[in-house]
Amino acid sequence: MAATTSSNDRFNTDAATWDGNPTVQRATALAHKAYLAHLEADTDATALATSDVLEIGCGTGLLSLALAPAVASLVAVDPAKGMIAALNAKLESQPSTTNVRTVCATLHGADDPRLQAAVAAGTGVNNGGEKGRRRFDLVVSHLVLHHVPDLDELLAVMFACLRTGGRVLLTDFEDFGPAARSFHPEAKMDGVARHGLKRTEMAALLAWVGFEDVRVETAFSVDKHVETQPGSGDVGPLVKFPFLLCSGRKP
Ligand SMILES: C[S@@+](CC[C@H](N)C(=O)[O-])C[C@H]1O[C@@H](n2cnc3c(N)ncnc32)[C@H](O)[C@@H]1O
């Protein structure tokens, strides 16, 4: 699909400078904190220390490496070769992190052999049950869904990747109206499928693919400089962008 391809092209280039973007760093730190707070409050969820985690759209692994010390295993998936290469380089330079595996792919199913191979090579403790297929306790994804044209398809894949009782935690900026478009400068609209997430749409889609205990709530906000005028390329005022945390449980 054209939108996905161009998105990947952009992220292959962006990978080299991604970690130097303070907005990206701040948003990741806030998402990490929001995930931990959510899971701490969810007393029925599998303890993080014994959780096998799947991250969709991991980029250079900022969130992956923040989560890794607290979980049993983490498989980090991204279709952009540049992003996965950046994460692989980090993993090579910190050999003490042994519980992260990477997959360069756009997943269209839970039984994708590349995903299954990564799980089989990993350190997970809870998988290997249901008819030999490997499933996860937790699926996370941060700042990715606004790049995905077919949200219903991806949410269904996430659902299929979970074990019974598994959780999904998704963060991205909210489509709070026309001003949400300014999250991206006009020169970076390539691969942007939507200007943030709509609360009611996310709740309906998560329920539609089968999740229960669906919640969509404002988790934090990120101040970001926008362009003075759309397309000017000039740094303009700081705008507060609310981020939604969308969650659900596989029954
Ligand atoms: C804005 S970046 C966020 C990266 C990372 N999550 C972070 O916050 O630093 C979006 C990422 O989503 C990835 N992506 C785009 N379409 C995707 C899809 N269909 N499935 C998984 N990842 C996708 C891109 O390659 C890119 O790495």
Short mmCIF file of N, CA and C and ligand atoms in Angstrom, two decimals, residues 4 7-8 11 18 24 28 55-60 62 77-80 83 105-107 142-144 146-148 154, ligand 1:
data_model
loop_
_atom_site.label_atom_id
_atom_site.label_comp_id
_atom_site.label_asym_id
_atom_site.label_seq_id
_atom_site.Cartn_x
_atom_site.Cartn_y
_atom_site.Cartn_z
N THR A 4 1.84 3.19 3.30
CA THR A 4 2.73 2.47 4.20
C THR A 4 4.17 2.53 3.68
N SER A 7 5.68 5.95 4.23
CA SER A 7 5.92 6.10 5.65
C SER A 7 7.24 5.45 6.03
N ASN A 8 7.45 4.23 5.51
CA ASN A 8 8.69 3.52 5.82
C ASN A 8 9.90 4.26 5.27
N PHE A 11 10.81 7.01 7.57
CA PHE A 11 11.38 6.59 8.86
C PHE A 11 12.76 5.96 8.71
N TRP A 18 16.41 10.40 15.08
CA TRP A 18 15.18 10.23 15.88
C TRP A 18 15.40 10.48 17.37
N VAL A 24 10.14 13.70 21.01
CA VAL A 24 10.03 12.23 20.95
C VAL A 24 10.43 11.62 22.29
N THR A 28 7.88 9.65 24.82
CA THR A 28 8.15 8.24 25.18
C THR A 28 8.20 8.07 26.70
N GLU A 55 5.84 -5.12 21.01
CA GLU A 55 5.71 -3.71 20.70
C GLU A 55 5.60 -3.53 19.19
N ILE A 56 4.55 -2.86 18.76
CA ILE A 56 4.33 -2.62 17.33
C ILE A 56 4.76 -1.19 17.00
N GLY A 57 5.65 -1.05 16.02
CA GLY A 57 6.13 0.28 15.64
C GLY A 57 7.14 0.80 16.65
N CYS A 58 8.15 -0.01 16.94
CA CYS A 58 9.10 0.30 18.03
C CYS A 58 10.06 1.43 17.68
N GLY A 59 10.19 1.78 16.40
CA GLY A 59 11.17 2.79 16.02
C GLY A 59 12.57 2.38 16.44
N THR A 60 13.30 3.31 17.04
CA THR A 60 14.68 3.03 17.47
C THR A 60 14.73 2.33 18.83
N LEU A 62 13.14 3.30 21.81
CA LEU A 62 13.16 4.12 23.04
C LEU A 62 12.25 3.51 24.11
N VAL A 77 8.78 -4.74 16.92
CA VAL A 77 8.50 -4.88 15.49
C VAL A 77 8.38 -3.50 14.85
N ASP A 78 9.00 -3.35 13.70
CA ASP A 78 8.83 -2.10 12.93
C ASP A 78 9.13 -2.40 11.46
N PRO A 79 8.36 -1.81 10.54
CA PRO A 79 8.63 -2.07 9.12
C PRO A 79 9.81 -1.31 8.56
N ALA A 80 10.30 -0.28 9.27
CA ALA A 80 11.38 0.55 8.72
C ALA A 80 12.75 -0.05 9.08
N MET A 83 15.01 2.07 11.32
CA MET A 83 14.64 2.08 12.74
C MET A 83 15.14 0.80 13.42
N ALA A 105 9.22 -5.80 9.98
CA ALA A 105 8.06 -6.29 9.23
C ALA A 105 6.84 -5.43 9.51
N THR A 106 5.91 -5.46 8.57
CA THR A 106 4.55 -5.00 8.84
C THR A 106 3.75 -6.27 9.10
N LEU A 107 3.25 -6.42 10.30
CA LEU A 107 2.55 -7.67 10.64
C LEU A 107 1.13 -7.66 10.08
N HIS A 142 3.25 2.96 20.66
CA HIS A 142 3.26 4.38 21.00
C HIS A 142 3.59 5.23 19.77
N LEU A 143 2.74 6.21 19.49
CA LEU A 143 2.99 7.19 18.42
C LEU A 143 3.04 6.54 17.03
N VAL A 144 2.28 5.50 16.85
CA VAL A 144 2.32 4.73 15.60
C VAL A 144 0.99 4.77 14.85
N HIS A 146 -1.27 6.77 14.15
CA HIS A 146 -1.62 7.84 13.19
C HIS A 146 -0.94 7.62 11.84
N HIS A 147 -0.02 6.65 11.78
CA HIS A 147 0.63 6.31 10.50
C HIS A 147 -0.01 5.10 9.83
N VAL A 148 -1.01 4.52 10.44
CA VAL A 148 -1.54 3.24 9.95
C VAL A 148 -2.88 3.46 9.23
N LEU A 154 -4.95 -3.61 11.93
CA LEU A 154 -3.83 -3.71 12.89
C LEU A 154 -4.34 -4.08 14.29
C1 LIG B 1 6.41 8.27 14.81
S1 LIG B 1 7.36 6.81 14.71
C2 LIG B 1 7.32 6.25 16.40
C3 LIG B 1 8.43 5.30 16.73
C4 LIG B 1 8.50 4.88 18.20
N1 LIG B 1 7.29 4.22 18.60
C5 LIG B 1 8.77 6.10 19.05
O1 LIG B 1 7.83 6.62 19.67
O2 LIG B 1 9.92 6.55 19.11
C6 LIG B 1 6.23 5.70 13.92
C7 LIG B 1 6.81 4.32 13.68
O3 LIG B 1 5.75 3.48 13.23
C8 LIG B 1 6.27 2.64 12.22
N2 LIG B 1 5.14 2.16 11.42
C9 LIG B 1 4.54 2.76 10.37
N3 LIG B 1 3.53 1.98 9.90
C10 LIG B 1 3.50 0.87 10.68
C11 LIG B 1 2.71 -0.32 10.71
N4 LIG B 1 1.72 -0.53 9.84
N5 LIG B 1 2.98 -1.27 11.65
C12 LIG B 1 3.97 -1.08 12.53
N6 LIG B 1 4.76 0.03 12.57
C13 LIG B 1 4.52 0.98 11.65
C14 LIG B 1 7.26 3.49 11.48
O4 LIG B 1 8.19 2.73 10.74
C15 LIG B 1 7.90 4.27 12.62
O5 LIG B 1 9.03 3.64 13.15
#
